[in-house]
CSV table of C-alpha atoms in Angstrom, one decimal:
chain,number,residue,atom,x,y,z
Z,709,UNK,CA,-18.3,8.6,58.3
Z,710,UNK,CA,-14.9,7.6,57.0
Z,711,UNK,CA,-16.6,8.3,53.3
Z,712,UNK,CA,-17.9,11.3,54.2
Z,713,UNK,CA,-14.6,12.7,55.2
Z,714,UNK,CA,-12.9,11.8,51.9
Z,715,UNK,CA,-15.6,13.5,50.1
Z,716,UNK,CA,-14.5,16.7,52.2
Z,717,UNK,CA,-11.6,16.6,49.9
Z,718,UNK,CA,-13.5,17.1,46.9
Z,719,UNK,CA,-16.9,18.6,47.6
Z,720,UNK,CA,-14.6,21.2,49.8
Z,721,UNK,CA,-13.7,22.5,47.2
Z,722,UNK,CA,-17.1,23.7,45.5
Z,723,UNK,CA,-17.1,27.2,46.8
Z,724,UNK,CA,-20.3,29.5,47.1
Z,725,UNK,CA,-19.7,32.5,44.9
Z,726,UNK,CA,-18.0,34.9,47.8
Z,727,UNK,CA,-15.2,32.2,48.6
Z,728,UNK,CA,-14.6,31.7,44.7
Z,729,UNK,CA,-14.4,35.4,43.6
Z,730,UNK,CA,-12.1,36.3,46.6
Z,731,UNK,CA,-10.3,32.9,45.4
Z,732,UNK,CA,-9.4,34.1,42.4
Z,733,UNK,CA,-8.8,37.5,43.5
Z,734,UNK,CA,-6.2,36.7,45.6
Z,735,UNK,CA,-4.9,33.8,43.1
Z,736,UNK,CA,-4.6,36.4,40.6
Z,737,UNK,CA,-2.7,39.2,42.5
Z,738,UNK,CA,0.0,36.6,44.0
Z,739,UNK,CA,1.1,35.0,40.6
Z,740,UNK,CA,1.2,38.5,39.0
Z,741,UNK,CA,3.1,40.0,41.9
Z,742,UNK,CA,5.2,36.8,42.0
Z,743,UNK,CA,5.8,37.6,38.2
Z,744,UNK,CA,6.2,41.0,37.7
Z,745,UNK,CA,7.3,41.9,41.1
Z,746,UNK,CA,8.1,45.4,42.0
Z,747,UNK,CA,10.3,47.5,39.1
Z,748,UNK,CA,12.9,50.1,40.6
Z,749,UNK,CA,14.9,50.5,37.1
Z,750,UNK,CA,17.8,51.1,39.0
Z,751,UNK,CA,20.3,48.3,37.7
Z,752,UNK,CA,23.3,49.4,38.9
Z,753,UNK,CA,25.8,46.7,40.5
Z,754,UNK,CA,24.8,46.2,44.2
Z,755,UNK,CA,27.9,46.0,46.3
Z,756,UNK,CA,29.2,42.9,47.7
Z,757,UNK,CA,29.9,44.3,51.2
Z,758,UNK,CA,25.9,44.6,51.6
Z,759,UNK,CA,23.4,42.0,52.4
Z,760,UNK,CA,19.7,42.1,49.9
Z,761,UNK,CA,17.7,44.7,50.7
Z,762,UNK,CA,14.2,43.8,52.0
Z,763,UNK,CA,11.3,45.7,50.5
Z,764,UNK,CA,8.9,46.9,53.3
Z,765,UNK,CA,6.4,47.0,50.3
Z,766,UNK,CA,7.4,43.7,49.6
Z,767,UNK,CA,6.7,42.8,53.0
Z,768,UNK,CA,3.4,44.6,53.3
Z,769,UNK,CA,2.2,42.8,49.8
Z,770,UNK,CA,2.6,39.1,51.6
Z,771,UNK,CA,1.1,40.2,54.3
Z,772,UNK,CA,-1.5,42.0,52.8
Z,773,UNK,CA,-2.4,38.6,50.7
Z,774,UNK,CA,-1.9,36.7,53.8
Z,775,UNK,CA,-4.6,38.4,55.7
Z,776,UNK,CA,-7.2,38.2,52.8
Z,777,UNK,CA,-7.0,34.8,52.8
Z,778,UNK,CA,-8.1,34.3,56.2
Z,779,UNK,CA,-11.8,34.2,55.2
Z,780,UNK,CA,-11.0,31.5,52.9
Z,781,UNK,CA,-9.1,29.3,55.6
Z,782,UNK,CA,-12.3,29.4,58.0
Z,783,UNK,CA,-15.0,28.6,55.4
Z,784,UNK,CA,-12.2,25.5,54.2
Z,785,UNK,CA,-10.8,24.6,57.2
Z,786,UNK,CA,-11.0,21.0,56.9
Z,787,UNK,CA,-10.1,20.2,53.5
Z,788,UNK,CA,-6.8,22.7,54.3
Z,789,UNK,CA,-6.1,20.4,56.7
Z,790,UNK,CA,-6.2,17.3,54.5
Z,791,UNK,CA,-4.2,18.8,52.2
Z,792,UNK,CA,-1.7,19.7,54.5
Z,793,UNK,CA,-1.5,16.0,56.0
Z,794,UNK,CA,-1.4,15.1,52.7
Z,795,UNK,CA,1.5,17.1,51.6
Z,796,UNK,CA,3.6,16.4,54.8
Z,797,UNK,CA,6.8,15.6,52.9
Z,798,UNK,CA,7.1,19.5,52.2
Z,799,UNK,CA,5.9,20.4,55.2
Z,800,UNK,CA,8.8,18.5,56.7
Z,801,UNK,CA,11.0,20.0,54.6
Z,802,UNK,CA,9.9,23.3,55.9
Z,803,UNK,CA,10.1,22.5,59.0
Z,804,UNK,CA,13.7,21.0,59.3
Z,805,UNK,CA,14.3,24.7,57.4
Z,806,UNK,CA,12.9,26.4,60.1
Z,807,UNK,CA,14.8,24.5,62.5
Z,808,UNK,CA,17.8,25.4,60.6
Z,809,UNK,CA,17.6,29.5,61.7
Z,810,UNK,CA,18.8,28.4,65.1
Z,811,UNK,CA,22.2,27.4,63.4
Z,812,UNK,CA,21.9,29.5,60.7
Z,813,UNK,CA,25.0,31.9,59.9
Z,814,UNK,CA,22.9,34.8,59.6
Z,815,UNK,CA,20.0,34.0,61.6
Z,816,UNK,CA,18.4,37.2,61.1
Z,817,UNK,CA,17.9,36.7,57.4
Z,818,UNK,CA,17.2,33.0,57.3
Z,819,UNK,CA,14.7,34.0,59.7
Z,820,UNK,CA,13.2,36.7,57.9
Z,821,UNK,CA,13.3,34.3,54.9
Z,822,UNK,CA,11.6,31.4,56.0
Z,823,UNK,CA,8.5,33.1,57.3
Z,824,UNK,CA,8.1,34.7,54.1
Z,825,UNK,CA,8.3,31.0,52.6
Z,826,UNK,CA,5.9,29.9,55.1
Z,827,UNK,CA,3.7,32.5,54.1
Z,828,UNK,CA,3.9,31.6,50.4
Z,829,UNK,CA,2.9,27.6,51.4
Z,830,UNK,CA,-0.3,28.7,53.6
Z,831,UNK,CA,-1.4,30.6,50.6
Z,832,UNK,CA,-0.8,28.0,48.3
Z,833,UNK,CA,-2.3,25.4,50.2
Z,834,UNK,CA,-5.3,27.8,50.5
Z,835,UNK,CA,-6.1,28.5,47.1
Z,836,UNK,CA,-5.6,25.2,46.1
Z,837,UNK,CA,-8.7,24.4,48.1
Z,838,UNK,CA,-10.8,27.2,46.8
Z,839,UNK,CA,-9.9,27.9,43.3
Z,840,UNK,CA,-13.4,27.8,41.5
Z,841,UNK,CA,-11.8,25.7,38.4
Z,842,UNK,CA,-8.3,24.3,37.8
Z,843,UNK,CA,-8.1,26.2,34.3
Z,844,UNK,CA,-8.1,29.4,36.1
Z,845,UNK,CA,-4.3,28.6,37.7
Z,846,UNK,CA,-3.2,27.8,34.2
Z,847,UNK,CA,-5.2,31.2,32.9
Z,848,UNK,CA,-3.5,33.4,35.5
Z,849,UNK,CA,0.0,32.2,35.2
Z,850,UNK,CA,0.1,33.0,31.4
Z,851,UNK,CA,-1.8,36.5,31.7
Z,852,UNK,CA,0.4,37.4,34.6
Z,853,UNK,CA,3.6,36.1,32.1
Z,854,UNK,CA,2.1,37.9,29.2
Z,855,UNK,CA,1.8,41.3,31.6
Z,856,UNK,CA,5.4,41.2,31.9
Z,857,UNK,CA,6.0,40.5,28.2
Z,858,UNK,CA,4.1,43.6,27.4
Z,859,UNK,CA,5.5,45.6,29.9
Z,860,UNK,CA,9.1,44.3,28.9
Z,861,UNK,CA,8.2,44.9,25.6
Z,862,UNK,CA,7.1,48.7,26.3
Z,863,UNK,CA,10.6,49.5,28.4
Z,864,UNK,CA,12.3,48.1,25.6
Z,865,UNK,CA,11.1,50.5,23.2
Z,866,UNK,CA,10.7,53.4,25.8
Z,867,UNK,CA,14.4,53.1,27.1
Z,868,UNK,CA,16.0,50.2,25.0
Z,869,UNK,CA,19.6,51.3,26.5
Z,870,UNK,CA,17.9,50.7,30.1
Z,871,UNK,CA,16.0,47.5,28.7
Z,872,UNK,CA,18.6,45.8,26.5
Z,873,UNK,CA,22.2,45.1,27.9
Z,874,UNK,CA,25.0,43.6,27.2
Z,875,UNK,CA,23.8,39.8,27.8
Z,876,UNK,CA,20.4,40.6,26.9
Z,877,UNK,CA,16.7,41.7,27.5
Z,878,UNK,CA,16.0,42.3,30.7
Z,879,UNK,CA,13.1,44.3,30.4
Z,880,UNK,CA,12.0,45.6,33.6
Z,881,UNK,CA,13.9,42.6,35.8
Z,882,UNK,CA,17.1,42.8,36.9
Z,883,UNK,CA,18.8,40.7,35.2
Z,884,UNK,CA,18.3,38.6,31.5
Z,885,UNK,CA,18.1,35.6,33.1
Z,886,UNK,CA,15.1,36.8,35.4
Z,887,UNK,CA,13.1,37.5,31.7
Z,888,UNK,CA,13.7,34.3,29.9
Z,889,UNK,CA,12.6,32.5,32.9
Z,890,UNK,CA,8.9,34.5,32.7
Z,891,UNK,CA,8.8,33.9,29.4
Z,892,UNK,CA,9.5,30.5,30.1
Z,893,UNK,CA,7.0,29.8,32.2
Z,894,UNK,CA,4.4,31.7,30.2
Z,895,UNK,CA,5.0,29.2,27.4
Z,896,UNK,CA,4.6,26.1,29.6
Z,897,UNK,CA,1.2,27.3,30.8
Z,898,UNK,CA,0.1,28.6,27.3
Z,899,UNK,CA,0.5,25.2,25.6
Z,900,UNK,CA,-1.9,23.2,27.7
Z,901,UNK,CA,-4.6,25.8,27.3
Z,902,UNK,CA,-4.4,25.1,23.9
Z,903,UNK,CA,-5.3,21.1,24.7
Z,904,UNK,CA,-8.9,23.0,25.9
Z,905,UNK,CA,-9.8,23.4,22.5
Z,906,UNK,CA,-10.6,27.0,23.3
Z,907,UNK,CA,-12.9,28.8,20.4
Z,908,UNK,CA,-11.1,29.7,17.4
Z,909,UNK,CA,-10.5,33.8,18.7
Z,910,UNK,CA,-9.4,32.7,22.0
Z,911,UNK,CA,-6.9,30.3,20.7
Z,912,UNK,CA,-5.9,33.2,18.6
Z,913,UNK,CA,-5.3,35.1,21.5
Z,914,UNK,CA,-3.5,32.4,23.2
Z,915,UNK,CA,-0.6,31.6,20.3
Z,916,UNK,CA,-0.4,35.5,19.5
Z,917,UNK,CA,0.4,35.6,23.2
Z,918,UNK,CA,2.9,32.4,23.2
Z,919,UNK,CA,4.3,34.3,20.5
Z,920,UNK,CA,5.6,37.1,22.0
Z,921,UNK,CA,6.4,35.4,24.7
Z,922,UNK,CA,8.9,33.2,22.7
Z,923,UNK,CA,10.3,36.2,20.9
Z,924,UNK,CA,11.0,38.2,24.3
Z,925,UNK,CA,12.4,34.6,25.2
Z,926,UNK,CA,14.6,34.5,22.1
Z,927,UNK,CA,15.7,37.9,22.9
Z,928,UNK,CA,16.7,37.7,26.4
Z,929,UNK,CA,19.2,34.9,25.2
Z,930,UNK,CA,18.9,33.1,27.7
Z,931,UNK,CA,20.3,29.7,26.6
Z,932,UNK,CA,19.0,27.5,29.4
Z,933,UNK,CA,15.4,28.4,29.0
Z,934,UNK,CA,15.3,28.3,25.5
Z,935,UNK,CA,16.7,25.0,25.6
Z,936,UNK,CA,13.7,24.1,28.1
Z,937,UNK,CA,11.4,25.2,26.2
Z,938,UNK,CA,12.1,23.4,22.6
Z,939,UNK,CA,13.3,20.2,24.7
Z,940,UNK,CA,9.9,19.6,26.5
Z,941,UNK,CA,7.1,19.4,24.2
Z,942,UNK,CA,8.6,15.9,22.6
Z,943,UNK,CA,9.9,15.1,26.1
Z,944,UNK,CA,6.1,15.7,27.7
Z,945,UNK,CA,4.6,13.8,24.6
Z,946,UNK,CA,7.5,10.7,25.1
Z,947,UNK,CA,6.0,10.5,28.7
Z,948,UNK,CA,2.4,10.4,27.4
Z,949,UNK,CA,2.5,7.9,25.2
Z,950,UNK,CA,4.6,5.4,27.6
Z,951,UNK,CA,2.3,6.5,30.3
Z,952,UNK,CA,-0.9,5.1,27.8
Z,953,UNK,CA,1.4,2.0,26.2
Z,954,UNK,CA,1.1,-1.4,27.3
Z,955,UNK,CA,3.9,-1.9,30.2
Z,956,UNK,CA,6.2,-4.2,27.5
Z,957,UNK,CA,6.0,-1.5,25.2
Z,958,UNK,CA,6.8,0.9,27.4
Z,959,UNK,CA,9.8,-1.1,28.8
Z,960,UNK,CA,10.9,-1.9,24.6
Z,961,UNK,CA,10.7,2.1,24.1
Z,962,UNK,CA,13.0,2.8,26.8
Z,963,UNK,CA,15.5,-0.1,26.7
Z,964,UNK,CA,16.1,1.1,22.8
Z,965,UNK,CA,16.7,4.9,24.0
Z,966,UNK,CA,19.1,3.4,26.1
Z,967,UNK,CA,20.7,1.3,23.3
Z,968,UNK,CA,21.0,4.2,21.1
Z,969,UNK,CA,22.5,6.6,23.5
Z,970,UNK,CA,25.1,3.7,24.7
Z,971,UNK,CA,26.1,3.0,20.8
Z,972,UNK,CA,26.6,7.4,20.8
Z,973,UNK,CA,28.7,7.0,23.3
Z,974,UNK,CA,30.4,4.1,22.4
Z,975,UNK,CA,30.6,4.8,18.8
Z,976,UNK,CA,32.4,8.4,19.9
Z,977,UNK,CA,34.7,6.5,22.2
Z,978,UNK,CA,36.0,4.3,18.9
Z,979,UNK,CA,36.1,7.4,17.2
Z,980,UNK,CA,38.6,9.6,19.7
Z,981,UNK,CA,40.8,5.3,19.5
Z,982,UNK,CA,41.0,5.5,15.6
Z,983,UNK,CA,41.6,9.5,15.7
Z,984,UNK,CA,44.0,9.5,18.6
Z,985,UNK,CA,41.8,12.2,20.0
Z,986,UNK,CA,41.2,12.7,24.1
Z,987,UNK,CA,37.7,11.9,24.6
Z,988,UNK,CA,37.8,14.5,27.5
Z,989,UNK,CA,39.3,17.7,25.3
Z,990,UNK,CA,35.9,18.8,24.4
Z,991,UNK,CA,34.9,19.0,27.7
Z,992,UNK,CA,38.2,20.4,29.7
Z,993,UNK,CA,37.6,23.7,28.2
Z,994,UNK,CA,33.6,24.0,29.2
Z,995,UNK,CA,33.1,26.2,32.0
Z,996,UNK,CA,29.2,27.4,31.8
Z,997,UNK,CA,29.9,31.0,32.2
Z,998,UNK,CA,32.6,30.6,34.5
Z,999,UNK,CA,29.9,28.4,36.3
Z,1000,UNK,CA,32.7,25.7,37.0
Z,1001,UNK,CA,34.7,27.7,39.3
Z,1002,UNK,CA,31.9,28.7,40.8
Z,1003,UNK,CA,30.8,24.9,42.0
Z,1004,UNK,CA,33.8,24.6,43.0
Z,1005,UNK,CA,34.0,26.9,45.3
Z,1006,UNK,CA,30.9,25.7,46.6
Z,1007,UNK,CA,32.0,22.2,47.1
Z,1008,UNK,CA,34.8,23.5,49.4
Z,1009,UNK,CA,32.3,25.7,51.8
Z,1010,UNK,CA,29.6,22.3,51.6
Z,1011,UNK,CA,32.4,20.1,53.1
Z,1012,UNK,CA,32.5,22.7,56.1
Z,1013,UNK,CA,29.0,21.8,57.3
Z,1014,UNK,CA,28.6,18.8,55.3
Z,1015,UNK,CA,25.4,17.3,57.2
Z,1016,UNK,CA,23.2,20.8,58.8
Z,1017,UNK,CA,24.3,23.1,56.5
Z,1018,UNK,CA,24.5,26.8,56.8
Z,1019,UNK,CA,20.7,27.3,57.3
Z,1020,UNK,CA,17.5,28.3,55.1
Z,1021,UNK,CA,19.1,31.0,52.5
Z,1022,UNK,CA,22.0,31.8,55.2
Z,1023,UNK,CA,24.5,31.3,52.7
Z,1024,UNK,CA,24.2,34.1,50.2
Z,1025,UNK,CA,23.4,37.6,50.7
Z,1026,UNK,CA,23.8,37.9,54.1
Z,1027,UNK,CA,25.5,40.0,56.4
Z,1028,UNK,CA,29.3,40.6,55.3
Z,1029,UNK,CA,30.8,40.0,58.9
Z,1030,UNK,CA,29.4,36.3,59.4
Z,1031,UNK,CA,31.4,35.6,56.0
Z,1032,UNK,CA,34.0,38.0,55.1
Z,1033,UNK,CA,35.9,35.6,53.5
Z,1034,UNK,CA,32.9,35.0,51.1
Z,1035,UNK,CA,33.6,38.7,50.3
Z,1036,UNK,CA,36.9,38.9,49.0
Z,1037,UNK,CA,37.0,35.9,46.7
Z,1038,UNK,CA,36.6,36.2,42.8
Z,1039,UNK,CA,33.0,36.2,42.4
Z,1040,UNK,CA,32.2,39.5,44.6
Z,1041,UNK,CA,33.3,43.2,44.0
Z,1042,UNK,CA,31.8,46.0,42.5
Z,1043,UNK,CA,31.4,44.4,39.2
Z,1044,UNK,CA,28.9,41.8,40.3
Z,1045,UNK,CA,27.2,40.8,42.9
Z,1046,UNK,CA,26.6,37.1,43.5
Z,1047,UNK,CA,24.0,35.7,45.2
Z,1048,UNK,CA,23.6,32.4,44.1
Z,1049,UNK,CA,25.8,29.5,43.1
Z,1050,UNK,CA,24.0,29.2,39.9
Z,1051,UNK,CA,23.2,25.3,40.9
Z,1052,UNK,CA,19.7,24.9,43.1
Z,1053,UNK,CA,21.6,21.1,44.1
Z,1054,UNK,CA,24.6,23.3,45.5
Z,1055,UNK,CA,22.5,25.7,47.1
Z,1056,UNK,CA,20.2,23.3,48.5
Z,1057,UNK,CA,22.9,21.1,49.8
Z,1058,UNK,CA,25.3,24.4,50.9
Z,1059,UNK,CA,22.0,25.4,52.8
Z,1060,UNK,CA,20.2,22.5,54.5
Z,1061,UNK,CA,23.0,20.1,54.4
Z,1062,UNK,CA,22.9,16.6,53.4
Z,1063,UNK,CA,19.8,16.1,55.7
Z,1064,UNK,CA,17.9,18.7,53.5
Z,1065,UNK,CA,19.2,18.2,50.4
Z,1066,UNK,CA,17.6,14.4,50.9
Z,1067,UNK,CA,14.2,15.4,52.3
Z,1068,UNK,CA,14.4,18.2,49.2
Z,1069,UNK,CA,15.4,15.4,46.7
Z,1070,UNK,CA,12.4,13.2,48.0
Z,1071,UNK,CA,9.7,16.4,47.8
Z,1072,UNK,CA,11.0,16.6,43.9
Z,1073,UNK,CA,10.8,12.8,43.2
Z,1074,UNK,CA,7.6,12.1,44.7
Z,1075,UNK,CA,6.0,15.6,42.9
Z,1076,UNK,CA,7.2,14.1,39.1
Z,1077,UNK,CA,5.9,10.8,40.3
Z,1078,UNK,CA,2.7,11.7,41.3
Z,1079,UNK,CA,3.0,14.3,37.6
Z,1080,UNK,CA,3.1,11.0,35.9
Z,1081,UNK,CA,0.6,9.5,37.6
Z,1082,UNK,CA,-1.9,12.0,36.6
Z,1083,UNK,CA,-0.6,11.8,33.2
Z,1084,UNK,CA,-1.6,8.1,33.6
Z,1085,UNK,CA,-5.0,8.3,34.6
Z,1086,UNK,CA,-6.6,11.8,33.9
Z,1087,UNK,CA,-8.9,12.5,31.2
Z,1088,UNK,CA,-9.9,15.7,29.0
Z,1089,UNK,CA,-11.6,18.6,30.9
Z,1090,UNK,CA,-14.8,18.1,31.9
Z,1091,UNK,CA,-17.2,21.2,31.9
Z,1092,UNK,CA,-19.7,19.5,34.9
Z,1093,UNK,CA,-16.7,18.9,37.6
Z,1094,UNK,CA,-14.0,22.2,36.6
Z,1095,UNK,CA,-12.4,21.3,40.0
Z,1096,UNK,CA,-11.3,17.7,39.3
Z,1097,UNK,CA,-7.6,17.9,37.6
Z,1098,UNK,CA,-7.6,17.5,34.0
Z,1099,UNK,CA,-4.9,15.9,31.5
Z,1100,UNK,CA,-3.5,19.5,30.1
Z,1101,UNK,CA,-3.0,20.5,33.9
Z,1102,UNK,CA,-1.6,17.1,34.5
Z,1103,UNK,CA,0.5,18.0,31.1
Z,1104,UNK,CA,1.2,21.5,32.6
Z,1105,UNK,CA,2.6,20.2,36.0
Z,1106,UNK,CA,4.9,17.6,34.7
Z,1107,UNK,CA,6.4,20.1,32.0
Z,1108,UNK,CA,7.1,22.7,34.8
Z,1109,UNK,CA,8.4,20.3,37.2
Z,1110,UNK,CA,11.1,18.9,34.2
Z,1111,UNK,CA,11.8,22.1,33.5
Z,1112,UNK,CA,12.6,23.0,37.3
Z,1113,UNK,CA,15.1,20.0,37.9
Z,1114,UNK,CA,16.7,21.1,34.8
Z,1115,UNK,CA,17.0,24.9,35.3
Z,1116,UNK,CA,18.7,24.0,38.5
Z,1117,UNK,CA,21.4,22.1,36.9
Z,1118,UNK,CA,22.6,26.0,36.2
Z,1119,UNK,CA,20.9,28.2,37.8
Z,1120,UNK,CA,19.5,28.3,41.4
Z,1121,UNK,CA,15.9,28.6,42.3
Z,1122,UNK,CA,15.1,25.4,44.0
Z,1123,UNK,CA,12.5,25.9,47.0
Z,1124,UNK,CA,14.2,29.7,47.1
Z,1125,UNK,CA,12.6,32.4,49.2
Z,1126,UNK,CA,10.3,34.6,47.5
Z,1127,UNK,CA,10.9,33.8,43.7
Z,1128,UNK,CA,8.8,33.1,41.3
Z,1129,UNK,CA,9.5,29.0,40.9
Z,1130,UNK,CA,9.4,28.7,44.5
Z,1131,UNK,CA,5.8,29.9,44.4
Z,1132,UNK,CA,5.0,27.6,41.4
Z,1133,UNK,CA,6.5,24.7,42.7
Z,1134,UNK,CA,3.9,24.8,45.4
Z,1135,UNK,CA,1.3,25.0,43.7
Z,1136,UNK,CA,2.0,21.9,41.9
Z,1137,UNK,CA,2.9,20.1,44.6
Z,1138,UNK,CA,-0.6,20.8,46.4
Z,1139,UNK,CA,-2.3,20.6,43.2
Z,1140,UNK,CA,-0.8,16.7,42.5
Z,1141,UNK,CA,-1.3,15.8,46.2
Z,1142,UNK,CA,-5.0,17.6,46.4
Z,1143,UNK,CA,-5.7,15.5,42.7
Z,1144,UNK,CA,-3.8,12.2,44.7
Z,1145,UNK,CA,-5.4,12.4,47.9
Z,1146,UNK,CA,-9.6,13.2,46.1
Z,1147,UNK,CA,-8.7,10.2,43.7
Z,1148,UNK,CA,-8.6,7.7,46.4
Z,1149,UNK,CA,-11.3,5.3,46.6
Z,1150,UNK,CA,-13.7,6.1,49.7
Z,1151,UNK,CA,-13.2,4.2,52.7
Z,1152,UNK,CA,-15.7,1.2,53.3
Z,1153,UNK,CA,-18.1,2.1,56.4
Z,1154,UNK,CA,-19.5,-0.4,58.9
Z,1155,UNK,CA,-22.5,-0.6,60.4
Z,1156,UNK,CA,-23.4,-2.5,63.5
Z,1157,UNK,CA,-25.5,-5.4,63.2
């Protein structure tokens, strides 16, 4: 028996031919809507004295997916389970957030926003259990990327005033940074399809696509994603080749990384002593985009509710008279409006409190362990089991999941409500844990004599 409910896991997961269609259906219409969203080209500055307006299309879209994947959970009932047992370090997170709306500042909106992020992990979780083959994910999320390339691309020669501003391209998004994150993602998903070997016009399609993708990328100018994207290729490879080295040779590789960046270090330090220079002057003039003042700030409102914190998303973009002080500092007006410390760590920690910020920290360290893991142990795609995870997903998942902790060094979209790496970090956390929990060895069964 015990055997035969490990295998639920996996054989689960072979839908009939309604379950995977719908499946993909709905698989397809979340990541594009998570991508593209809804377009209002109205990008004037919102005004700090009001709190983010809520869609009730927006609403009626999560919903709407929501209720079409009700089928799904019936006919894969059990293995959703599983993988929700399995995954119940996020779940706890969740939970501990949804707790947090009692204290909230604003419960209304952290209210309002956790629902929606509990409707994002049922799908999720769903899906993960139906999708007919594990390619498809990594198919959707670049043609759902690309779709916002071209459309970018179109506004920008339609209405290049409305398209390009002063930072950047924005395309249809608010903001430049919103488009060089799309594009970023686009590219991390476009270079393990490549590791398919697809035929030689589909990998045409495929790098004409990355292309444009790194071009929009290139014009949004938006540093932090570009960095991403040239940094983890050789970062992803320098974790595959330690992950298939003999363990002294992975130890020697590391140990010598360390060596050279201590003798970069040390070798500046001897420089600044024969120089007379201040090792530190380089540094005293960096602010990020004004980012520094900005964390600062934040430290000051964290040590107010240092352990609970404010609640899920209660601290930005809420309602003015919970936090009119908030209002009147530097970073709100009509110029701007702010709505995020431009540091996931700060926002995690200004929202769930050091009790949330370490379950969070946890979710993130077992996810890239598990990333490595796979890296470890899977092989190449195999055509007869399209379900089982393969090593360009296991690729796929580990670049994204670098790429997050990094993005969140300076910007913010760590486990955020409703954004588009919020939805993707799901999926790869169910995806590793689904790939963790089918790899297990199947429980020995006794009989009684």
């Amino acid at each position: 028996m015990a055997a035969g409910t490990d295998a639920l896991v996996d054989n689960g997961i072979h839908s009939t031919d309604w379950v995977s269609r719908l499946s993909s259906v709905i698989l397809f219409s979340m990541l594009l809507y998570s991508v593209v969203g809804i377009p209002d080209f109205n990008r004037t500055a919102a005004v700090a004295a009001s709190t983010d307006h809520v869609s009730p299309v927006n609403r009626f879209i999560w919903l709407g997916l929501l209720s079409l994947s009700l089928p799904l959970i019936r006919a894969r009932w059990q293995a959703v389970l599983q993988l929700v047992r399995s995954s119940w370090l996020l779940i706890g997170l969740f939970l501990y957030f949804t707790c947090s709306t009692t204290w909230a500042l604003d419960p209304t909106a952290s209210s309002r926003r956790i629902m929606f992020a509990w409707i994002e992990i049922i799908l999720a979780v769903t899906l993960t259990c139906t999708i007919p083959d594990r390619k498809t994910l990594l198919r959707f999320i670049f043609i759902s990327c690309l779709v916002a390339g071209v459309a970018d691309l179109v506004v920008w020669i339609i209405m290049p005033g409305y398209a390009m501003t002063s930072e950047g391209l924005a395309g249809i998004q608010d903001q430049k940074n919103q488009t060089g994150l799309i594009m970023m993602y686009g590219l991390l998903a476009g270079g393990p399809l490549l590791l398919y070997r697809p035929p030689k016009r589909e990998r045409y399609r495929i790098l004409a696509g990355m292309a444009l993708l790194f071009f929009l990328l290139l014009a949004s100018r938006s540093k932090t994603c570009l960095s991403i994207i040239i940094l983890m290729p050789p970062l992803v490879w320098l974790f595959y080749r330690l992950t298939h080295s003999r363990l002294s040779l992975s130890v020697a590789v590391i140990i010598s990384l360390l060596a050279i960046l201590t003798c970069i270090v040390f070798g500046y330090f001897l420089w600044c002593e024969d120089t007379n220079a201040a090792p530190f002057a380089p540094f005293q003039k960096m602010t990020f985009t004004s980012r520094t003042d900005l964390w600062s700030f934040m430290l000051e409102e964290i040590q107010k509710r240092p352990w609970l914190g404010a609640g899920f998303y209660s601290f930005w973009s809420i309602d003015p008279s919970v936090q009119p002080s908030l209002k009147t500092s530097m970073w709100f007006g009509s110029e701007a409006h702010i709505n995020e410390a431009h540091d996931g760590y700060l926002d995690l920690m200004a929202s769930g409190g050091a009790v949330g910020f370490a379950i969070g920290i946890a979710v993130l360290v077992r996810t890239l362990t598990l990333a490595i893991e796979a890296l470890a142990r899977t092989g190449p795609p195999d055509a007869a089991a399209p379900t089982r995870l393969s090593n360009p997903q296991a690729c796929f998942h580990l670049a994204f999941l670098l790429a997050l902790c990094i993005h969140n060094f300076t910007e913010s979209n760590l486990f955020s409500n409703n954004g588009l790496l919020a939805v993707a970090l799901y999926f790869s956390i169910f995806d590793l844990e689904y790939w963790k929990r089918s790899s297990r060895p199947p429980a020995p069964s006794y009989r009684r004599m």
